[in-house]
Coordinates of C-alpha atoms in Angstrom, one line a residue:
X1 CA 4.5 -4.0 -6.7
X2 CA 3.7 -0.6 -5.7
X3 CA 6.2 0.7 -2.8
X4 CA 5.2 3.2 -1.3
X5 CA 8.4 6.2 0.8
X6 CA 7.4 8.8 3.5
X7 CA 8.6 11.3 4.2
X8 CA 8.6 15.4 5.1
X9 CA 7.7 17.9 2.9
X10 CA 7.8 18.9 -1.0
X11 CA 10.7 17.7 -3.5
X12 CA 8.8 19.7 -6.7
X13 CA 11.9 18.4 -8.4
X14 CA 11.6 14.7 -7.4
X15 CA 10.0 13.3 -11.2
X16 CA 12.6 15.1 -13.4
X17 CA 15.4 13.4 -10.7
X18 CA 13.7 10.7 -10.5
X19 CA 14.3 10.2 -14.4
X20 CA 17.5 11.5 -15.1
X21 CA 18.8 8.9 -12.1
X22 CA 16.8 6.2 -13.7
X23 CA 17.5 7.6 -17.2
X24 CA 21.1 6.9 -16.0
X25 CA 21.0 3.4 -15.4
X26 CA 19.4 2.2 -18.3
X27 CA 16.4 1.7 -16.5
X28 CA 12.3 2.0 -17.3
X29 CA 10.7 5.3 -17.8
X30 CA 8.9 6.3 -14.5
X31 CA 6.3 9.2 -14.5
X32 CA 3.4 9.8 -13.1
X33 CA 1.9 9.9 -17.0
X34 CA 3.1 6.3 -17.3
X35 CA 1.4 5.6 -14.1
X36 CA 4.5 4.1 -12.7
X37 CA 5.4 7.3 -10.1
X38 CA 3.3 9.3 -8.0
X39 CA 3.8 11.8 -5.2
X40 CA 0.8 12.8 -2.5
X41 CA 0.5 14.9 0.7
X42 CA -0.6 13.1 3.3
X43 CA -4.2 13.3 2.4
X44 CA -3.6 11.9 -1.2
X45 CA -3.8 15.2 -2.8
X46 CA -1.7 14.9 -5.9
X47 CA -2.0 19.1 -6.7
X48 CA -2.0 20.2 -2.7
X49 CA 1.3 19.5 -1.7
X50 CA 3.5 20.6 1.7
X51 CA 6.2 23.6 1.3
X52 CA 8.7 22.7 -0.8
X53 CA 11.8 22.5 1.9
X54 CA 15.7 21.5 0.6
X55 CA 16.9 19.2 2.9
X56 CA 14.5 16.8 3.1
X57 CA 15.0 16.6 -1.2
X58 CA 17.8 15.0 -0.6
X59 CA 15.8 12.1 1.4
X60 CA 13.2 12.0 -0.7
X61 CA 15.4 11.2 -3.8
X62 CA 17.8 8.7 -2.0
X63 CA 14.5 6.7 -1.0
X64 CA 12.9 6.6 -4.5
X65 CA 16.2 5.5 -6.5
X66 CA 17.4 2.7 -4.3
X67 CA 13.6 1.6 -4.8
X68 CA 14.8 1.9 -8.4
X69 CA 17.6 0.2 -8.2
X70 CA 16.7 -2.9 -6.2
X71 CA 13.4 -2.9 -8.2
X72 CA 13.0 -1.0 -11.1
X73 CA 9.9 -2.9 -12.0
X74 CA 8.2 -1.6 -9.5
X75 CA 5.9 1.3 -9.6
X76 CA 6.5 4.0 -6.6
X77 CA 4.0 6.3 -4.2
X78 CA 5.8 9.6 -2.9
X79 CA 3.4 10.4 0.3
X80 CA 4.5 14.0 1.9
X81 CA 3.9 14.7 5.5
X82 CA 2.9 18.5 6.1
X83 CA 5.9 18.2 8.3
X84 CA 7.8 16.4 10.3
X85 CA 5.9 15.3 14.0
X86 CA 5.0 12.0 14.4
X87 CA 1.9 12.8 13.4
X88 CA 1.2 14.7 10.2
X89 CA 4.1 11.6 9.5
X90 CA 1.8 9.0 10.7
X91 CA -1.3 10.2 8.8
X92 CA 1.1 9.6 5.6
X93 CA 1.4 6.5 6.7
X94 CA -2.3 5.8 6.8
X95 CA -2.5 7.1 3.3
X96 CA 0.6 5.2 1.6
X97 CA -1.3 1.9 2.5
X98 CA -4.8 3.4 1.6
X99 CA -3.3 4.2 -1.7
X100 CA -2.2 0.3 -1.9
X101 CA 1.3 0.2 -0.9
X102 CA 2.1 -4.0 0.4
X103 CA 6.0 -2.1 1.3
X104 CA 5.9 1.3 3.0
X105 CA 10.0 2.8 3.1
X106 CA 10.0 5.1 6.3
X107 CA 13.8 6.5 6.3
X108 CA 13.2 8.8 9.9
X109 CA 13.1 8.5 13.4
X110 CA 13.9 9.8 16.5
X111 CA 13.7 9.1 20.5
X112 CA 11.6 6.7 22.0
X113 CA 8.4 7.9 23.9
X114 CA 5.8 6.6 26.3
X115 CA 3.8 7.4 24.0
X116 CA 5.3 5.4 20.9
X117 CA 2.8 1.8 21.7
X118 CA -0.3 3.7 21.2
X119 CA 1.5 5.4 18.0
X120 CA 1.9 1.6 17.2
X121 CA -1.8 0.6 16.5
X122 CA -2.4 3.9 14.9
X123 CA 0.0 4.1 12.6
X124 CA 1.7 0.6 11.4
X125 CA -0.2 -1.8 12.3
X126 CA -1.4 -3.1 8.7
X127 CA -1.3 -6.3 9.0
X128 CA -0.3 -7.3 4.9
X129 CA 2.1 -4.9 4.7
X130 CA 5.9 -5.0 5.5
X131 CA 7.1 -1.9 6.5
X132 CA 10.2 -0.5 7.0
X133 CA 12.3 1.6 8.8
X134 CA 16.0 2.4 9.9
X135 CA 17.6 1.7 13.0
X136 CA 18.9 5.1 13.1
X137 CA 22.8 7.1 12.2
X138 CA 23.6 7.8 15.7
X139 CA 25.2 4.4 16.7
X140 CA 23.8 2.5 19.6
X141 CA 20.9 3.2 21.4
X142 CA 16.9 2.3 20.6
X143 CA 15.0 4.7 18.1
X144 CA 11.5 4.8 17.5
X145 CA 9.4 4.0 14.4
X146 CA 12.2 1.3 14.1
X147 CA 11.2 -0.6 17.9
X148 CA 7.4 -0.2 16.7
X149 CA 6.7 -4.4 17.0
X150 CA 5.0 -4.6 13.6
X151 CA 7.5 -3.4 11.5
X152 CA 11.1 -4.5 10.1
X153 CA 14.0 -2.0 12.1
X154 CA 17.0 -2.0 9.0
X155 CA 20.2 -1.8 10.6
X156 CA 23.2 -0.4 8.1
X157 CA 26.3 -2.3 7.3
X158 CA 30.0 -1.3 5.5
X159 CA 31.1 -3.4 2.7
X160 CA 34.4 -4.2 2.2
X161 CA 35.7 -6.0 -1.8
X162 CA 37.0 -9.7 -0.5
X163 CA 37.9 -12.4 -2.7
X164 CA 35.8 -14.8 -1.9
X165 CA 32.8 -16.3 -4.0
X166 CA 30.5 -13.5 -2.9
X167 CA 33.1 -11.1 -3.4
X168 CA 32.7 -8.9 -0.4
X169 CA 32.6 -9.5 3.1
X170 CA 30.4 -6.9 5.3
X171 CA 30.5 -5.3 9.3
X172 CA 28.7 -3.3 11.4
X173 CA 28.5 0.4 9.5
X174 CA 30.0 2.6 12.6
X175 CA 32.2 5.9 11.4
X176 CA 32.4 6.7 14.9
X177 CA 31.1 7.3 18.3
X178 CA 28.5 9.8 17.2
X179 CA 28.0 7.9 13.4
X180 CA 26.5 4.9 12.7
X181 CA 24.1 2.4 12.4
X182 CA 21.7 2.3 15.5
X183 CA 20.7 -0.7 17.8
X184 CA 19.2 -2.1 21.5
X185 CA 15.9 -2.8 23.2
X186 CA 13.1 -0.7 23.0
X187 CA 12.0 1.2 26.5
X188 CA 8.8 0.6 25.6
X189 CA 7.5 -1.5 22.5
X190 CA 6.6 -5.4 23.7
X191 CA 8.3 -7.9 22.4
X192 CA 6.7 -9.9 19.2
X193 CA 6.6 -13.6 19.7
X194 CA 8.9 -14.1 16.5
X195 CA 11.6 -12.8 18.2
X196 CA 13.2 -15.1 20.5
X197 CA 16.6 -13.6 21.4
X198 CA 16.6 -13.8 25.8
X199 CA 18.4 -10.9 26.6
X200 CA 15.7 -8.2 26.1
X201 CA 12.5 -8.8 27.3
X202 CA 10.4 -6.2 25.4
X203 CA 11.2 -5.2 21.4
X204 CA 15.0 -5.8 19.5
X205 CA 16.2 -3.3 16.8
X206 CA 16.7 -4.6 14.2
X207 CA 15.7 -7.4 12.7
X208 CA 18.0 -7.4 9.4
X209 CA 20.8 -5.1 7.4
X210 CA 21.4 -2.9 4.2
X211 CA 24.8 -1.6 3.0
X212 CA 24.3 2.0 5.1
X213 CA 27.9 3.2 5.6
X214 CA 28.4 6.2 3.7
X215 CA 31.9 5.7 2.5
X216 CA 30.9 2.4 0.7
X217 CA 27.3 4.7 -0.5
X218 CA 25.4 4.4 -3.1
X219 CA 24.8 7.5 -6.0
X220 CA 22.0 9.5 -5.3
X221 CA 20.4 12.3 -8.2
X222 CA 18.8 15.4 -6.5
X223 CA 18.7 19.0 -6.9
X224 CA 16.9 20.6 -5.2
X225 CA 18.9 19.7 -2.3
X226 CA 21.3 19.2 -3.7
X227 CA 23.5 20.1 -7.4
X228 CA 23.2 16.9 -8.8
X229 CA 25.2 13.5 -8.3
X230 CA 26.6 12.5 -4.6
X231 CA 26.9 9.8 -2.8
X232 CA 25.0 9.0 0.2
X233 CA 24.5 7.0 2.8
X234 CA 23.2 6.0 6.4
X235 CA 21.1 3.6 7.5
X236 CA 18.4 6.3 5.3
X237 CA 19.5 3.9 2.6
X238 CA 19.2 0.4 4.3
X239 CA 15.7 1.4 5.0
X240 CA 14.7 1.2 0.9
X241 CA 16.5 -1.2 -0.1
X242 CA 15.0 -3.7 2.4
X243 CA 11.6 -2.3 1.0
X244 CA 12.2 -3.1 -2.5
X245 CA 14.2 -6.7 -1.7
X246 CA 10.6 -7.6 0.0
X247 CA 8.9 -6.3 -3.0
X248 CA 10.3 -8.4 -5.2
X249 CA 9.6 -12.0 -3.0
X250 CA 5.9 -10.5 -3.5
X251 CA 3.0 -9.9 -1.5
X252 CA 2.6 -10.3 2.3
X253 CA 0.1 -12.9 3.5
X254 CA -3.0 -10.9 4.0
X255 CA -3.2 -11.1 8.0
X256 CA 0.8 -11.4 9.0
X257 CA 3.1 -8.6 10.1
X258 CA 6.3 -9.3 7.8
X259 CA 9.0 -9.0 9.8
X260 CA 8.6 -12.2 11.0
X261 CA 10.0 -13.8 7.8
X262 CA 13.4 -13.3 7.7
X263 CA 13.2 -14.5 11.4
X264 CA 11.7 -18.2 9.9
X265 CA 14.3 -18.2 6.4
X266 CA 17.8 -17.1 8.4
X267 CA 19.5 -19.6 6.2
X268 CA 18.7 -17.7 3.4
X269 CA 20.6 -14.3 5.1
X270 CA 23.9 -12.8 4.9
X271 CA 25.1 -13.3 9.1
X272 CA 27.4 -10.1 9.6
X273 CA 29.9 -11.2 12.5
X274 CA 32.2 -8.1 13.0
X275 CA 32.5 -5.1 13.8
X276 CA 29.9 -2.9 16.5
X277 CA 28.1 0.8 16.8
X278 CA 29.7 1.3 20.7
X279 CA 29.7 -0.1 24.1
X280 CA 26.6 -2.0 25.7
X281 CA 25.4 -5.1 28.6
X282 CA 24.9 -7.6 26.8
X283 CA 27.4 -7.2 23.5
X284 CA 25.4 -8.5 21.4
X285 CA 23.1 -5.0 21.8
X286 CA 25.4 -3.6 19.9
X287 CA 27.9 -6.6 18.2
X288 CA 27.9 -8.6 15.6
X289 CA 28.4 -12.0 16.4
X290 CA 27.0 -15.4 14.8
X291 CA 23.8 -15.6 14.0
X292 CA 20.8 -12.9 15.4
X293 CA 22.5 -9.7 16.8
X294 CA 21.4 -6.1 17.6
X295 CA 23.2 -3.7 14.9
X296 CA 22.7 -6.2 11.8
X297 CA 20.6 -8.5 12.8
X298 CA 20.2 -11.6 11.5
X299 CA 22.1 -9.9 8.3
X300 CA 21.9 -8.8 4.7
X301 CA 19.6 -10.6 1.5
X302 CA 21.0 -13.0 0.1
X303 CA 17.9 -13.7 -2.8
X304 CA 14.8 -12.4 -1.7
X305 CA 13.8 -16.0 -0.3
X306 CA 14.4 -14.6 3.3
X307 CA 11.9 -12.1 3.0
X308 CA 8.6 -14.4 2.2
X309 CA 5.9 -15.9 3.9
X310 CA 6.2 -19.9 4.3
X311 CA 8.4 -22.2 5.2
X312 CA 10.2 -23.4 2.1
X313 CA 13.4 -22.1 0.8
X314 CA 12.1 -20.9 -2.9
X315 CA 10.3 -18.3 -1.1
X316 CA 7.7 -17.6 -4.0
X317 CA 4.7 -16.1 -3.8
X318 CA 1.5 -16.4 -5.4
X319 CA -1.1 -14.1 -6.1
X320 CA -4.5 -14.1 -6.9
X321 CA -6.7 -10.8 -8.4
X322 CA -10.4 -10.9 -6.6
X323 CA -13.2 -11.2 -9.8
X324 CA -15.7 -9.6 -7.5
X325 CA -19.2 -10.6 -6.8
X326 CA -20.4 -12.6 -10.2
X327 CA -24.1 -13.3 -11.2
X328 CA -25.3 -15.7 -13.6
X329 CA -29.3 -17.4 -14.1
X330 CA -29.7 -20.6 -14.5
X331 CA -29.6 -22.1 -18.1
X332 CA -27.1 -19.3 -19.2
X333 CA -23.5 -19.7 -20.1
X334 CA -20.6 -18.4 -17.9
X335 CA -17.2 -17.1 -18.8
X336 CA -14.6 -15.5 -16.3
X337 CA -10.7 -15.5 -16.7
X338 CA -9.0 -15.4 -13.2
X339 CA -6.1 -14.0 -13.2
X340 CA -3.0 -14.6 -10.8
X341 CA 0.7 -14.0 -10.5
X342 CA 3.5 -15.8 -9.2
X343 CA 6.9 -14.3 -8.0
X344 CA 9.0 -16.8 -9.6
X345 CA 8.0 -16.6 -12.7
X346 CA 6.8 -20.0 -12.3
X347 CA 3.7 -21.9 -14.0
X348 CA 0.2 -21.8 -11.6
X349 CA -2.4 -25.2 -11.7
X350 CA -5.5 -23.9 -10.8
X351 CA -8.9 -25.3 -8.6
X352 CA -11.7 -24.0 -6.8
X353 CA -14.2 -25.0 -4.1
X354 CA -18.1 -24.0 -3.6
X355 CA -18.1 -23.8 -8.0
X356 CA -22.0 -23.3 -8.2
X357 CA -23.3 -26.4 -10.1
X358 CA -22.7 -26.6 -13.8
X359 CA -19.6 -24.4 -14.3
X360 CA -15.6 -25.8 -13.3
X361 CA -12.4 -24.6 -14.4
X362 CA -9.9 -24.9 -16.4
X363 CA -6.9 -26.4 -14.9
X364 CA -4.3 -24.8 -16.2
X365 CA -5.6 -21.6 -17.7
X366 CA -7.9 -20.7 -14.6
X367 CA -11.0 -20.1 -17.2
X368 CA -14.4 -21.2 -15.0
X369 CA -16.7 -21.6 -17.7
X370 CA -20.1 -24.0 -18.1
X371 CA -23.6 -23.3 -18.0
X372 CA -25.3 -23.0 -14.5
X373 CA -27.8 -25.8 -13.5
X374 CA -28.8 -24.5 -9.8
X375 CA -30.5 -21.5 -8.5
X376 CA -28.5 -20.2 -5.7
X377 CA -25.8 -17.7 -4.1
X378 CA -22.3 -19.7 -3.7
X379 CA -19.2 -18.7 -1.9
X380 CA -16.3 -19.6 -4.5
X381 CA -12.6 -19.9 -3.1
X382 CA -10.1 -19.8 -6.3
X383 CA -6.4 -21.3 -5.7
X384 CA -3.7 -20.8 -7.7
X385 CA -0.3 -23.3 -7.1
X386 CA 2.9 -23.4 -8.8
X387 CA 5.1 -25.7 -9.1
X388 CA 7.4 -25.1 -5.7
X389 CA 4.7 -25.4 -4.1
X390 CA 3.2 -21.7 -3.1
X391 CA -0.6 -20.8 -3.3
X392 CA -2.4 -17.7 -3.9
X393 CA -6.4 -17.7 -3.2
X394 CA -9.4 -15.1 -3.0
X395 CA -12.8 -16.0 -2.3
X396 CA -16.4 -13.8 -3.7
X397 CA -20.1 -14.6 -4.1
X398 CA -21.9 -16.5 -7.3
X399 CA -25.5 -15.6 -7.4
X400 CA -27.0 -17.7 -9.6
X401 CA -30.6 -16.5 -10.4
X402 CA -33.6 -18.5 -11.8
X403 CA -34.1 -17.9 -15.6
X404 CA -38.0 -17.5 -17.3
X405 CA -41.4 -16.8 -15.3
X406 CA -39.9 -13.7 -13.8
X407 CA -38.5 -15.9 -11.4
X408 CA -34.3 -13.6 -9.3
X409 CA -32.9 -14.7 -6.9
X410 CA -32.8 -11.4 -4.3
X411 CA -29.0 -10.3 -4.4
X412 CA -26.5 -7.5 -3.6
X413 CA -24.2 -7.7 -6.6
X414 CA -21.7 -4.6 -5.3
X415 CA -18.3 -5.5 -4.2
X416 CA -16.3 -3.6 -1.0
X417 CA -20.1 -1.2 -1.3
X418 CA -18.6 0.8 1.9
X419 CA -15.6 0.8 0.7
X420 CA -13.9 -0.5 3.7
X421 CA -11.7 -2.8 1.9
X422 CA -9.7 0.4 0.4
X423 CA -9.7 0.7 -3.3
X424 CA -10.8 -3.0 -3.7
X425 CA -13.3 -4.0 -6.3
X426 CA -13.5 -0.1 -7.4
X427 CA -11.6 2.2 -9.7
X428 CA -11.2 4.8 -8.4
X429 CA -8.9 8.5 -8.3
X430 CA -6.1 8.2 -6.0
X431 CA -7.3 10.2 -2.6
X432 CA -10.9 8.9 -3.3
X433 CA -11.3 6.3 -1.4
X434 CA -10.2 7.3 2.4
X435 CA -11.0 7.1 6.0
X436 CA -9.7 11.1 6.1
X437 CA -11.1 12.9 9.6
X438 CA -11.5 15.6 6.2
X439 CA -14.8 14.4 6.5
X440 CA -17.2 11.6 7.7
X441 CA -18.2 8.2 7.0
X442 CA -22.0 7.2 6.6
X443 CA -20.8 4.3 8.4
X444 CA -18.0 2.7 8.9
X445 CA -14.6 4.1 8.9
X446 CA -14.0 4.8 5.1
X447 CA -16.1 6.1 2.2
X448 CA -15.2 7.8 -1.3
X449 CA -14.3 11.3 -1.0
X450 CA -14.3 13.2 -4.7
X451 CA -12.8 16.7 -5.8
X452 CA -13.4 19.2 -2.4
X453 CA -9.4 19.9 -3.5
X454 CA -10.9 24.0 -4.7
X455 CA -8.5 23.4 -7.9
X456 CA -9.3 22.8 -11.5
X457 CA -9.6 19.2 -10.9
X458 CA -11.5 15.5 -11.6
X459 CA -12.1 12.6 -9.6
X460 CA -13.7 9.5 -10.9
X461 CA -14.7 6.2 -9.2
X462 CA -16.1 3.2 -11.1
X463 CA -17.1 -0.4 -10.6
X464 CA -18.2 -2.9 -13.4
X465 CA -21.6 -4.9 -12.1
X466 CA -23.3 -7.5 -14.5
X467 CA -27.3 -7.9 -13.4
X468 CA -28.5 -11.3 -14.6
X469 CA -31.1 -11.4 -17.0
X470 CA -35.3 -12.0 -15.5
X471 CA -34.2 -9.4 -12.8
X472 CA -35.9 -6.0 -11.4
X473 CA -32.3 -4.4 -9.7
X474 CA -32.2 -1.2 -7.9
X475 CA -28.9 1.0 -7.3
X476 CA -28.6 3.0 -4.0
X477 CA -26.5 6.0 -2.3
X478 CA -25.7 8.2 0.2
X479 CA -24.7 11.1 -1.0
X480 CA -23.0 13.6 0.9
X481 CA -22.1 17.5 -0.6
X482 CA -20.9 20.1 1.1
X483 CA -19.2 23.2 -1.0
X484 CA -17.5 27.2 -0.2
X485 CA -19.3 28.2 -3.1
X486 CA -22.3 30.6 -3.4
X487 CA -24.8 32.6 -5.3
X488 CA -27.4 30.2 -7.8
X489 CA -24.9 28.9 -10.5
X490 CA -23.4 25.4 -10.7
X491 CA -19.7 25.8 -10.4
X492 CA -18.9 22.0 -9.2
X493 CA -20.6 18.9 -10.7
X494 CA -20.7 15.4 -9.8
X495 CA -22.4 13.2 -13.2
X496 CA -23.5 9.6 -11.8
X497 CA -24.2 6.8 -14.5
X498 CA -25.2 3.7 -15.5
X499 CA -22.6 2.2 -18.7
X500 CA -23.6 6.3 -21.3
X501 CA -26.9 6.0 -19.7
X502 CA -26.7 9.5 -17.0
X503 CA -28.6 9.0 -14.1
X504 CA -28.7 12.4 -12.2
X505 CA -26.5 15.7 -12.4
X506 CA -25.5 17.0 -8.5
X507 CA -23.7 20.1 -8.4
X508 CA -22.7 22.7 -5.6
X509 CA -26.5 24.0 -5.7
X510 CA -27.4 20.9 -3.7
X511 CA -25.1 21.4 -0.8
X512 CA -26.2 19.2 2.4
X513 CA -25.5 19.1 6.3
X514 CA -26.1 15.2 5.9
X515 CA -25.3 12.1 3.7
X516 CA -29.1 11.9 1.3
X517 CA -29.8 8.2 0.3
X518 CA -30.1 8.2 -3.1
X519 CA -31.9 5.8 -5.2
X520 CA -32.2 4.9 -9.5
X521 CA -33.9 1.8 -11.5
X522 CA -31.5 -0.5 -13.2
X523 CA -33.9 -3.0 -14.5
X524 CA -33.4 -1.8 -18.5
X525 CA -30.0 -3.3 -17.6
X526 CA -30.9 -7.0 -16.9
X527 CA -29.1 -9.7 -19.0
X528 CA -26.4 -6.7 -19.5
X529 CA -22.9 -6.2 -17.9
X530 CA -22.7 -2.2 -17.0
X531 CA -19.9 0.5 -15.6
X532 CA -22.0 2.6 -12.3
X533 CA -19.7 5.9 -12.4
X534 CA -19.3 8.6 -10.4
X535 CA -17.5 11.7 -12.6
X536 CA -16.5 14.7 -10.4
X537 CA -15.4 17.8 -11.8
X538 CA -14.8 21.1 -10.0
X539 CA -13.2 24.4 -11.4
X540 CA -10.7 26.2 -10.4
X541 CA -12.2 28.0 -7.6
X542 CA -13.9 27.2 -4.2
X543 CA -14.0 23.8 -2.8
X544 CA -16.8 21.0 -3.4
X545 CA -16.4 18.0 -1.9
X546 CA -19.0 14.8 -3.5
X547 CA -18.8 12.1 -0.7
X548 CA -20.2 9.2 -1.6
X549 CA -20.8 5.6 0.9
X550 CA -23.2 2.6 1.8
X551 CA -23.3 2.3 -2.3
X552 CA -25.6 -1.3 -3.3
X553 CA -27.2 -2.7 -6.1
X554 CA -30.1 -5.1 -5.3
X555 CA -32.0 -7.4 -7.4
X556 CA -35.5 -8.9 -6.5

């Protein structure tokens, strides 16, 4: 699982400080080199990062270290906004999701404003993504974006040792009248259907909580904003802790706003019943009690079950990887291995509907095999089920063409042709598939943007496709090139290839004001699986942007 961290400004020591933290606690290395750690700007750039800022560096290291502590096998994407204003932080939020994070933590916020409901839909409305937000550290009073209807608002507690079976007890974190966890009733955001407290007609903050009291805080290693090891606290700690618990629980339902999950599993939380963070009416806005209350929500994690979809107490989540569109011909043998995982490590059984005639799935291994007998286009759904009854599914198209006699069923073979599904199906360098406003899509919102950094850089974009035997095939895409280069030298180049065959090479010399469609014949690859690849290489100065959209491989 990948956890996104959204903060402002750059910490140049983030990766090296993370290495010290993880080494100290015996955790595996999490680096850019091994793909575990990414540090990018709000537009996904790994090279053009924001201004260094020692004040935000401590915040970033707290967030990163807490993900490491709670989910040490998670990958981390640190997205750094250009500034601490809502627009930049919101842009960074969208970028974290575009980069594949299904869990995103935000340890920042401020006073509510009437504009926040529009910001909800711009930056936080991401179904299928668990977004956590700190409730605030200034005591009683609602803050945004914790009061967004689309996020999980995370309050803070103070820990005390106890002689109970758990070994701990908790109360509301409240150091003074100006320091403690935030909570309150939103003045603007509508109340989600799953939140049922009756005293607040709009969105109530918080939903759940975790340790935040600096007096019972957490160890953090920071050398840019600090001098090394220190003890940190605040709901800036509790937000990444809860985001990481969501990650341990498994991928959210694709159409869910996971803030609702704890409300469906309240018995799987430790109820915090003592303490307050100020004066309020009604009292549950700021005072802990049995059941739901503002400062601590429904309580703190007791395992991961409260952070899963579905009604089961086991809380396992099954994820099935989409294999992309498939093609074969009648009389030809087929073999496709379905890949799936279970958050609890339980054994899986497989089933499928809509398979082409002659194909079947092995219920134990997930291998689809056989000989297709009837031409046509089939909508296949594969489901994996674990021993607790948790299920996960994926759907894809399987085209069966006619073999012999030159017959071929017309079909479009590429998945996610216009990139509107983000990084699914395609393999791409970080930030290539984007809806950034810096370039325009040919259609829709997303497109593939290779290079454009104005420094030595290489971006790649690829997808493998199987072209049925007996078919003619045509590869098309729309290409737009803009550049700051001048003169007649090809400094920056985009190579388009099919397997080891170069189809075309473009450069800054091919710049144009709009998109142009490119077409290539792939008929010579019939009966083969071939990787279509775009490889953009930029030299050390002056940007060239290669922008690709609306791809297709069409058989006839």
